[in-house]
mmCIF file of C-alpha atoms and ligand atoms in Angstrom:
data_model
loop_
_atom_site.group_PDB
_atom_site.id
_atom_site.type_symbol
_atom_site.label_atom_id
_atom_site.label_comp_id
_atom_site.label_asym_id
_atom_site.label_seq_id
_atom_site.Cartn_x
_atom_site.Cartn_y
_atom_site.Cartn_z
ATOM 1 C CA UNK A 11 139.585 118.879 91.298
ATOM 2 C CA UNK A 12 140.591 115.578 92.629
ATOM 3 C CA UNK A 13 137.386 112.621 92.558
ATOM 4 C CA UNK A 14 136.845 111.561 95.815
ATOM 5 C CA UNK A 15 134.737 108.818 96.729
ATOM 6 C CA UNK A 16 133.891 110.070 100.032
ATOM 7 C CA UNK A 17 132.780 113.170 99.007
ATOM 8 C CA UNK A 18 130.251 111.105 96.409
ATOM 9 C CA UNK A 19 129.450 108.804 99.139
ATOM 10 C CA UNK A 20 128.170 112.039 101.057
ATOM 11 C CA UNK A 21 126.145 113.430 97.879
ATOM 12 C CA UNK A 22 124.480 110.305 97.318
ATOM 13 C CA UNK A 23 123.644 110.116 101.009
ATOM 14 C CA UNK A 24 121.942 113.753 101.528
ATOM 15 C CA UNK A 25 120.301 114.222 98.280
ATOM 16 C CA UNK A 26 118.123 110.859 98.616
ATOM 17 C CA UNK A 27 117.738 111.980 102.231
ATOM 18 C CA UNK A 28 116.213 115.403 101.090
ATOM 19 C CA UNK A 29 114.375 113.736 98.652
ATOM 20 C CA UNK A 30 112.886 111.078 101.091
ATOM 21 C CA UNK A 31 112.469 114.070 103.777
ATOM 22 C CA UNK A 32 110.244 116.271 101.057
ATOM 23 C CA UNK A 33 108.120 113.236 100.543
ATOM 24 C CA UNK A 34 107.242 112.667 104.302
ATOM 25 C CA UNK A 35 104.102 114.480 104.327
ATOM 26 C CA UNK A 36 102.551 113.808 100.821
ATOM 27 C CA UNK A 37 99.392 114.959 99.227
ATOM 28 C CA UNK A 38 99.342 111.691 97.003
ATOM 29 C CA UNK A 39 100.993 108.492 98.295
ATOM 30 C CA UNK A 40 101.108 106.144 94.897
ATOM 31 C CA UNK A 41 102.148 102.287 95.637
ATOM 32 C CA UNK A 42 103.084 100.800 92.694
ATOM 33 C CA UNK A 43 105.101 102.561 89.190
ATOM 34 C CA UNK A 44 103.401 100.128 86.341
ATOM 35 C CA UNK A 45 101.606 102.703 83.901
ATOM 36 C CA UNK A 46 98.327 103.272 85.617
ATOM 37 C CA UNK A 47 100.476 104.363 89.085
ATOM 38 C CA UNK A 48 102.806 106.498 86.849
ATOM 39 C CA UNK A 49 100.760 108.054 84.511
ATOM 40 C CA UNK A 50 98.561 109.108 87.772
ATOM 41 C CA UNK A 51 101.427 110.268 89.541
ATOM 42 C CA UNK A 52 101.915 112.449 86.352
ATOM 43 C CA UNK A 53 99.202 114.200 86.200
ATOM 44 C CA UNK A 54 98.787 115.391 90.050
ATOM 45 C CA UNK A 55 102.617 116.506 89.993
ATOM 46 C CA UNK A 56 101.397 118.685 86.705
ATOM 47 C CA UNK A 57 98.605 120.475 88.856
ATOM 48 C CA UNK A 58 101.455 121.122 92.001
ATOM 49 C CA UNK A 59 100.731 118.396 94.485
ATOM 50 C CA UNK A 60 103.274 116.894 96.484
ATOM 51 C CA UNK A 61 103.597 112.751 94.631
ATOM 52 C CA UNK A 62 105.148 110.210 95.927
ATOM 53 C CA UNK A 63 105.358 106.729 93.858
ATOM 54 C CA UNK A 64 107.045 103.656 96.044
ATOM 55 C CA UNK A 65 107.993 100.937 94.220
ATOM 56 C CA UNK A 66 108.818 97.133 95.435
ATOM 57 C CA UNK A 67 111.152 96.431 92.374
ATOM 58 C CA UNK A 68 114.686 97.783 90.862
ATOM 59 C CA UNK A 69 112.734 98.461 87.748
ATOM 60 C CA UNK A 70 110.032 100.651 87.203
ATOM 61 C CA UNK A 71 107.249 99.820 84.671
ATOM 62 C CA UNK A 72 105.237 96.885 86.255
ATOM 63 C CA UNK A 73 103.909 95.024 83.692
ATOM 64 C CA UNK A 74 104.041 97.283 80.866
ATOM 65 C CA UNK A 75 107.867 96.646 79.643
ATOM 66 C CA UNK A 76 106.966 92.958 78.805
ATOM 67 C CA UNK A 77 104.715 93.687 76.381
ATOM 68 C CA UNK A 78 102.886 90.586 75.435
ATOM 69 C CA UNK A 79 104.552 87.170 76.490
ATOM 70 C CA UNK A 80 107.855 89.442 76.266
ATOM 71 C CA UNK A 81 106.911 90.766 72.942
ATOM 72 C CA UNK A 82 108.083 93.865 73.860
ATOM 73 C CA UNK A 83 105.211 96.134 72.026
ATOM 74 C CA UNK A 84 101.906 97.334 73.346
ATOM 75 C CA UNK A 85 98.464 97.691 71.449
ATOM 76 C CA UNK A 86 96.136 100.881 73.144
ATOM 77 C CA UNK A 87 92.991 101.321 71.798
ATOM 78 C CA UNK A 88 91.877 105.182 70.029
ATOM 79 C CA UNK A 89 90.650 106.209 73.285
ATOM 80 C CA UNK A 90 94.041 105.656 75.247
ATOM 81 C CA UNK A 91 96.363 107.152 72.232
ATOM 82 C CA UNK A 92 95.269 110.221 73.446
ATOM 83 C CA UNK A 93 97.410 109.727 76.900
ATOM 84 C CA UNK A 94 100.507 108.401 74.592
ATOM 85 C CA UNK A 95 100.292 111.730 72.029
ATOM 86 C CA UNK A 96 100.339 113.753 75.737
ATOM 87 C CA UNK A 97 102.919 112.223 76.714
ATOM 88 C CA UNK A 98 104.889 112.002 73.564
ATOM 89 C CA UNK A 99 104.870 108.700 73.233
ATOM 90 C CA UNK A 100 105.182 107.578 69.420
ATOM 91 C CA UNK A 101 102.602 105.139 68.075
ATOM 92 C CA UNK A 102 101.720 103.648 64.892
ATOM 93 C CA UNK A 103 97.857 103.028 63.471
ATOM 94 C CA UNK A 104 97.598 99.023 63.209
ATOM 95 C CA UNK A 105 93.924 99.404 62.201
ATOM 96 C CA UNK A 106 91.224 101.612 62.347
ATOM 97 C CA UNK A 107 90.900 100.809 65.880
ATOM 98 C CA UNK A 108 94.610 99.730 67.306
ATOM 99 C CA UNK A 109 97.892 101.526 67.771
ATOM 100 C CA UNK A 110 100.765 99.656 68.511
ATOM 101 C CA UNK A 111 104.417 101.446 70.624
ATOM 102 C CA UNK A 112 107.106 100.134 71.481
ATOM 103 C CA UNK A 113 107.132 99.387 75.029
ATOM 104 C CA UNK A 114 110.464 100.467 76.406
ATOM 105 C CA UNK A 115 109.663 103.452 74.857
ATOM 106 C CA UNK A 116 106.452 103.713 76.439
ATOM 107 C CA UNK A 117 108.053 103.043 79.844
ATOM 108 C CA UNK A 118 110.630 105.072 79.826
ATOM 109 C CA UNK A 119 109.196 108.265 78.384
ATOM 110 C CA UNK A 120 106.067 107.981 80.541
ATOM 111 C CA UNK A 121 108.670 107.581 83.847
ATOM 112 C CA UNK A 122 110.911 110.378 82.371
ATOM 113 C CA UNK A 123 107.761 112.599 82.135
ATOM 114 C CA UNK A 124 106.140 111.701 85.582
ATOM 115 C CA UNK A 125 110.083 112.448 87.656
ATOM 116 C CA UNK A 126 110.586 115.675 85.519
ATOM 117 C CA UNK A 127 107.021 117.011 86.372
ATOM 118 C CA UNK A 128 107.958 116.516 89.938
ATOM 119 C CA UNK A 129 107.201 113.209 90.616
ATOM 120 C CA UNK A 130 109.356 111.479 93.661
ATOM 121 C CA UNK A 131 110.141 107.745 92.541
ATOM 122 C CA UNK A 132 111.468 105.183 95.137
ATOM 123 C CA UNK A 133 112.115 102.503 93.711
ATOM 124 C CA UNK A 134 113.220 98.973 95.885
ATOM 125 C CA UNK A 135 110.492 100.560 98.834
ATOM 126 C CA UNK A 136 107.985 98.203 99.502
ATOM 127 C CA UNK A 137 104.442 99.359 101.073
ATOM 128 C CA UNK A 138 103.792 96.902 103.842
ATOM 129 C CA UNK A 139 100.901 98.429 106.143
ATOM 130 C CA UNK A 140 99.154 102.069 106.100
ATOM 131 C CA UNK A 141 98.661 104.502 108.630
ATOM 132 C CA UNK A 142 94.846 104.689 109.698
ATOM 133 C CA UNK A 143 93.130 107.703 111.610
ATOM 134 C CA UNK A 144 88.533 107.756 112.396
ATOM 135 C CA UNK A 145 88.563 105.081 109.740
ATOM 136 C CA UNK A 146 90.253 106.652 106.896
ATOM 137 C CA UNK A 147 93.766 105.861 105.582
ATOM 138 C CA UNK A 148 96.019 108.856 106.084
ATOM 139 C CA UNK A 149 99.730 107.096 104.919
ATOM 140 C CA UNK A 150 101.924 104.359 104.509
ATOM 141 C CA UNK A 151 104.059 102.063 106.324
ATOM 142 C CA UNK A 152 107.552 101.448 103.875
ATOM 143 C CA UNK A 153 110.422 99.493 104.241
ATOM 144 C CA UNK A 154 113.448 98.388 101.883
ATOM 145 C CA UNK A 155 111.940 95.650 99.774
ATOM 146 C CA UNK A 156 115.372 93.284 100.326
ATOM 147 C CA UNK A 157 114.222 93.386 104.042
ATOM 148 C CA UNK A 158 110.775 92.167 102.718
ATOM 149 C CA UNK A 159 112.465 89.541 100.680
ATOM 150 C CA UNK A 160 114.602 88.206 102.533
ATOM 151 C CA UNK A 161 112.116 88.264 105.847
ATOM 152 C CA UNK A 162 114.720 90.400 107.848
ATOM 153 C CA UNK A 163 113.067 91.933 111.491
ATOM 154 C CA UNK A 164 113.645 95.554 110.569
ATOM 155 C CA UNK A 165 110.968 97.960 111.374
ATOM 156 C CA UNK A 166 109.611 100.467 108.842
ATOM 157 C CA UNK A 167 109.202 103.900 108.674
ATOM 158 C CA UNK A 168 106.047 106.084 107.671
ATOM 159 C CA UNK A 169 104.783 108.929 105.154
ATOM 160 C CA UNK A 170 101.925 110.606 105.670
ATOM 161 C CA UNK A 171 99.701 111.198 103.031
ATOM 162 C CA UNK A 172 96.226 113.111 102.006
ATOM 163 C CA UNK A 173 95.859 109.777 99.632
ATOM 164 C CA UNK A 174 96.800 106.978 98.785
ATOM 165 C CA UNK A 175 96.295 104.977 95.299
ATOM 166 C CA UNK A 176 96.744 101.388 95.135
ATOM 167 C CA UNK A 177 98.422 100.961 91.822
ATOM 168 C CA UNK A 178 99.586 97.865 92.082
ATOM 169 C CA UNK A 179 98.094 95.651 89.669
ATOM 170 C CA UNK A 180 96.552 92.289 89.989
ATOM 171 C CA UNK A 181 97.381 91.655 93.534
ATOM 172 C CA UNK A 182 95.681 94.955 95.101
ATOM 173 C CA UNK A 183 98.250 95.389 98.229
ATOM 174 C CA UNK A 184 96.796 97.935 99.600
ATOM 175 C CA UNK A 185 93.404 97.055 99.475
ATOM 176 C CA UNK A 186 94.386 93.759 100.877
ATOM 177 C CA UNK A 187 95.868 94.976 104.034
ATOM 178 C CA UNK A 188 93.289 96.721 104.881
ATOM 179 C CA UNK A 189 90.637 93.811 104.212
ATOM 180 C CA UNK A 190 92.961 91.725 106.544
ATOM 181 C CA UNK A 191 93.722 94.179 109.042
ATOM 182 C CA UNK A 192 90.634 96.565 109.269
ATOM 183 C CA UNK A 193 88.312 94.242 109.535
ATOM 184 C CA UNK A 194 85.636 97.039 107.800
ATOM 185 C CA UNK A 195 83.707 96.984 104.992
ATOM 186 C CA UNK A 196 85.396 98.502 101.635
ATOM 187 C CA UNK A 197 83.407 100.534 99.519
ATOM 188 C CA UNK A 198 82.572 97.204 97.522
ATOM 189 C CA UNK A 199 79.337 95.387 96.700
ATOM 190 C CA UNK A 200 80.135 92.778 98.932
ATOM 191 C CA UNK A 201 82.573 94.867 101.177
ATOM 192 C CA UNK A 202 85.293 92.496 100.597
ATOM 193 C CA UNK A 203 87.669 92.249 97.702
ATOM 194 C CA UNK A 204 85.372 90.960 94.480
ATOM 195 C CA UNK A 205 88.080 89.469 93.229
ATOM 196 C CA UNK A 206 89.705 89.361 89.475
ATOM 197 C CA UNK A 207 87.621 87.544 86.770
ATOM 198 C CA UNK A 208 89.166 85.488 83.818
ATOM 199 C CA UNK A 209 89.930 87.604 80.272
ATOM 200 C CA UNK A 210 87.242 89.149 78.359
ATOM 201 C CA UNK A 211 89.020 92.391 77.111
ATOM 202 C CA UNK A 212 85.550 94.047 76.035
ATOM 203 C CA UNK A 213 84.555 94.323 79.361
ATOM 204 C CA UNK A 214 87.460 94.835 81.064
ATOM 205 C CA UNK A 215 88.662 97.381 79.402
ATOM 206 C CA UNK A 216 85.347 99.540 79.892
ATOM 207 C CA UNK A 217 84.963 98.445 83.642
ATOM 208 C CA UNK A 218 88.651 99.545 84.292
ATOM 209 C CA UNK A 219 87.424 102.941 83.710
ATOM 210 C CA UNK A 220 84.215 102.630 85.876
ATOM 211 C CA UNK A 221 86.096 100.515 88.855
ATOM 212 C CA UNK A 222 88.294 103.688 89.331
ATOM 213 C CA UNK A 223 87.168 105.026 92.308
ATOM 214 C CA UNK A 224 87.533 105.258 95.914
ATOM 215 C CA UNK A 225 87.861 101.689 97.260
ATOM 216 C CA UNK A 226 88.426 102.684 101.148
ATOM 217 C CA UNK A 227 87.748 105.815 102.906
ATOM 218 C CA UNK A 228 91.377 107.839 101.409
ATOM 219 C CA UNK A 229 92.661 104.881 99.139
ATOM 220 C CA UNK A 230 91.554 104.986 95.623
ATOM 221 C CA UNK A 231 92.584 102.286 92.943
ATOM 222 C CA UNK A 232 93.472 102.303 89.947
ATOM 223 C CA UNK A 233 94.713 99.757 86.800
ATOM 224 C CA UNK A 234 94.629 96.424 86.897
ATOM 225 C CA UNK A 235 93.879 96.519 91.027
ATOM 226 C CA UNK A 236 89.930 98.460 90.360
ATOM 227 C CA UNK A 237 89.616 95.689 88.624
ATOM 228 C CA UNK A 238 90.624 93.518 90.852
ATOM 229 C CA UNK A 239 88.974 95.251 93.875
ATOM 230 C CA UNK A 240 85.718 95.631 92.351
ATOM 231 C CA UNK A 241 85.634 92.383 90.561
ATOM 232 C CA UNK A 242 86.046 92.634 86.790
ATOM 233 C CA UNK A 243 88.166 91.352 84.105
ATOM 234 C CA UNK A 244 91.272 91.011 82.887
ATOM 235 C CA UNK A 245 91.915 91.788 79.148
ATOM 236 C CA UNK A 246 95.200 90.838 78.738
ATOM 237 C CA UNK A 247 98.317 92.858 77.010
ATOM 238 C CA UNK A 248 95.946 96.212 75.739
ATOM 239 C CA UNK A 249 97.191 99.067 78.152
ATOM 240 C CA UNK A 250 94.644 102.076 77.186
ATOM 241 C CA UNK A 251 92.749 101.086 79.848
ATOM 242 C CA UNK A 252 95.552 101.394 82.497
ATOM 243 C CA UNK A 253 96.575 104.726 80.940
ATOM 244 C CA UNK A 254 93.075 106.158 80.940
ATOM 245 C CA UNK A 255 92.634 104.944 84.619
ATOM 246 C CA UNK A 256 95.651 106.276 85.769
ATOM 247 C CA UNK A 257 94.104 109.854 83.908
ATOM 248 C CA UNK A 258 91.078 109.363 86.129
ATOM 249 C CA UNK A 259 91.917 108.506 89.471
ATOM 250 C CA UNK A 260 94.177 111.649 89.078
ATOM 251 C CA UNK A 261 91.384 113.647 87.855
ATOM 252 C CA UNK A 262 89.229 112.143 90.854
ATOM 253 C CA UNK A 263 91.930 113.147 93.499
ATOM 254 C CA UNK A 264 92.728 116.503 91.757
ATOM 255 C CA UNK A 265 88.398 117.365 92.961
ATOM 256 C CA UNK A 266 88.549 116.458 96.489
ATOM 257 C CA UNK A 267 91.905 117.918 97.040
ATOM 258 C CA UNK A 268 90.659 120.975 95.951
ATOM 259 C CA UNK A 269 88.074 121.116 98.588
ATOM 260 C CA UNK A 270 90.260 120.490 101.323
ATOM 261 C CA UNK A 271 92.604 122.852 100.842
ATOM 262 C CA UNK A 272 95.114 123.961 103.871
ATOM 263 C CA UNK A 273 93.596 120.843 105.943
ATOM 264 C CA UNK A 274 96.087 118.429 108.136
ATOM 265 C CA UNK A 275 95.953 114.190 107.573
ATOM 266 C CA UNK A 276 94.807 114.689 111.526
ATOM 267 C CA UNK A 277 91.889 116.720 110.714
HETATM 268 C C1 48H B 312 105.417 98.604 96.320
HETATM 269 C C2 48H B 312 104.327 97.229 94.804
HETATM 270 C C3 48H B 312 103.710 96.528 95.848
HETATM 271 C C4 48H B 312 103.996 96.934 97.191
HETATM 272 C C5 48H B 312 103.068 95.648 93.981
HETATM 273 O O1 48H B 312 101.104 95.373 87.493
HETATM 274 P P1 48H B 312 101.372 96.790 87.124
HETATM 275 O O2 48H B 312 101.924 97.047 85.776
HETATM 276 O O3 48H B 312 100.010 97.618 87.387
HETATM 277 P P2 48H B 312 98.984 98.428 86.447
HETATM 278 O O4 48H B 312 97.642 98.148 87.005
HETATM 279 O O5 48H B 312 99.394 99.814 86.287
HETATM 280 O O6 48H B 312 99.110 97.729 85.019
HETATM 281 C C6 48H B 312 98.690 96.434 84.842
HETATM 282 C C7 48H B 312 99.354 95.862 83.580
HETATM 283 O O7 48H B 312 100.749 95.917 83.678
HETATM 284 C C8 48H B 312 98.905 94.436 83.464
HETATM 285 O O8 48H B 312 99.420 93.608 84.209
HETATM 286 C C9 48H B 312 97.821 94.079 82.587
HETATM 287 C C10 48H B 312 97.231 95.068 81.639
HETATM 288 N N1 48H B 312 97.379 92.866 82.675
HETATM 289 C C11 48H B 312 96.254 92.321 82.001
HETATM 290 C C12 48H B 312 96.252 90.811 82.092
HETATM 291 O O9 48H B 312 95.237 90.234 81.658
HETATM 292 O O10 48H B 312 97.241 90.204 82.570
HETATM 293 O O11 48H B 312 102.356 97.432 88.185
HETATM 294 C C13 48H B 312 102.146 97.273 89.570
HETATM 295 C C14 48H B 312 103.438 97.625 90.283
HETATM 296 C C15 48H B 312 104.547 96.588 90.048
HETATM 297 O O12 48H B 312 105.681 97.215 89.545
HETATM 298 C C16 48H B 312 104.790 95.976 91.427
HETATM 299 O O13 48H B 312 106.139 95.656 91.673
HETATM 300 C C17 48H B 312 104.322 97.104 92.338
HETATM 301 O O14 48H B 312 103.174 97.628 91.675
HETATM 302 N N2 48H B 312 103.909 96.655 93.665
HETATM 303 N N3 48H B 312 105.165 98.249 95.027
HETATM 304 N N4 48H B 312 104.847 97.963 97.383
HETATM 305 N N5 48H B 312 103.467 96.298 98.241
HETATM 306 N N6 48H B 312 102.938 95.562 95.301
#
């Protein structure tokens, strides 16, 4: 059969529609595909839920291809080899304590896993608002991130979603739209954004884990933004921490959406 470019013009154009269409009314709206966002999304597509991951960039990954300083390896502590071995990601003992992969490996396999279990990625979507019902975030508010960059007046469109996870690393979108919009208190200490603290990888590490939680009535965070949001740490290029948050907040959404089975974002 003769190629013909309109033909591949039209496939292009109604398979992302469907895909874009079946991810309209989400269980689990994830902004953000650096590892915690991804291996999240992974996990809820593995129990059936309908995931959604929009991401502002071309590239997937957030922070994790780079390694340190570009040093294109990662170190994960015991406890986070665990989520590589699931994944079949391969890793090498540095020390009793330390494994070392390669990070384009660890990128790629963990993105390969997270699409094949079901996982809808859109990359070059930015989030730029959410969709709010009683006080509790029900969606997000998306647009083409070269309209964002280039400060374009296009309107956006809208998803619905059950939840929403702010994975999206040190600057905490989400959460910061809705401390600037809302005008509410976040399920904080303060009921503002704590705010990230300088490196002490100890702690962060640990509090990554804790700081995983429910930040806003339907927006949980996870990675490097519970952190952020709840005022810990940073602890520089280890990524167990990410992985094992990105296990929890999954785990924690995987509970309530069990309870609330059947139910509407309007009810
Ligand atoms: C769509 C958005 C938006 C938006 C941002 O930074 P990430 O890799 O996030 P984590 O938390 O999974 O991993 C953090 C890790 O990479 C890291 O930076 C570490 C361990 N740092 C320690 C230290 O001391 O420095 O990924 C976040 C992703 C990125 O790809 C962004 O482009 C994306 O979120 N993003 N996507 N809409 N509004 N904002």
């Amino acid at each position: 059969m003769a190629l013909d470019e309109l033909k591949i013009t039209q496939a292009i154009i109604e398979r992302f529609t469907e895909k874009l269409k079946s991810a309209l009314n989400l269980d689990v709206a994830i902004v953000g595909a650096g590892p915690s966002g991804m291996v999240a999304s992974y996990y809820l597509a593995k129990e059936g839920y309908n995931v959604a991951i929009f991401e502002r960039k071309l590239s997937i990954g957030g922070g994790m291809w780079g390694g340190g300083m570009m040093f294109n390896q990662i170190v994960v502590q015991k406890a986070g080899k665990r989520i590589l071995d699931d994944f079949g990601v391969k890793s090498l003992p540095y020390n009793e304590e330390y494994f070392t992969a390669d990070a384009i490996e660890a990128t790629t396999v963990i993105c390969a896993k997270a699409c094949q279990a079901g996982v809808k990625m859109f990359n070059c979507i930015s989030m730029e608002d959410v969709v709010v019902r009683k006080g509790r975030v029900c969606g997000l508010v998306i647009n083409w991130s070269p309209v964002e960059m280039t400060g374009l007046h296009v309107d956006p469109l809208v998803v619905h979603a059950r939840y929403v996870i702010d994975a999206t690393g040190h600057t905490t979108e989400v959460i910061k739209v809705i401390e600037r919009k809302m005008g509410e208190r976040l399920l904080t200490p303060s009921g503002k954004i704590e705010g990230e603290k300088s490196l002490w990888v100890e702690i962060a590490e640990t509090t990554t884990i804790e700081n995983t939680k429910e930040a806003y009535p339907g927006i949980f965070v996870t990675g490097m933004a519970a952190n952020a949001t709840f005022g810990s740490y940073r602890m520089g290029p280890i990524f167990g921490g990410m992985l094992l948050s990105g296990e929890k907040v999954a785990q924690l959404i995987h509970e309530r959406l069990k309870g609330e089975k059947g139910k509407s974002v309007d009810e």
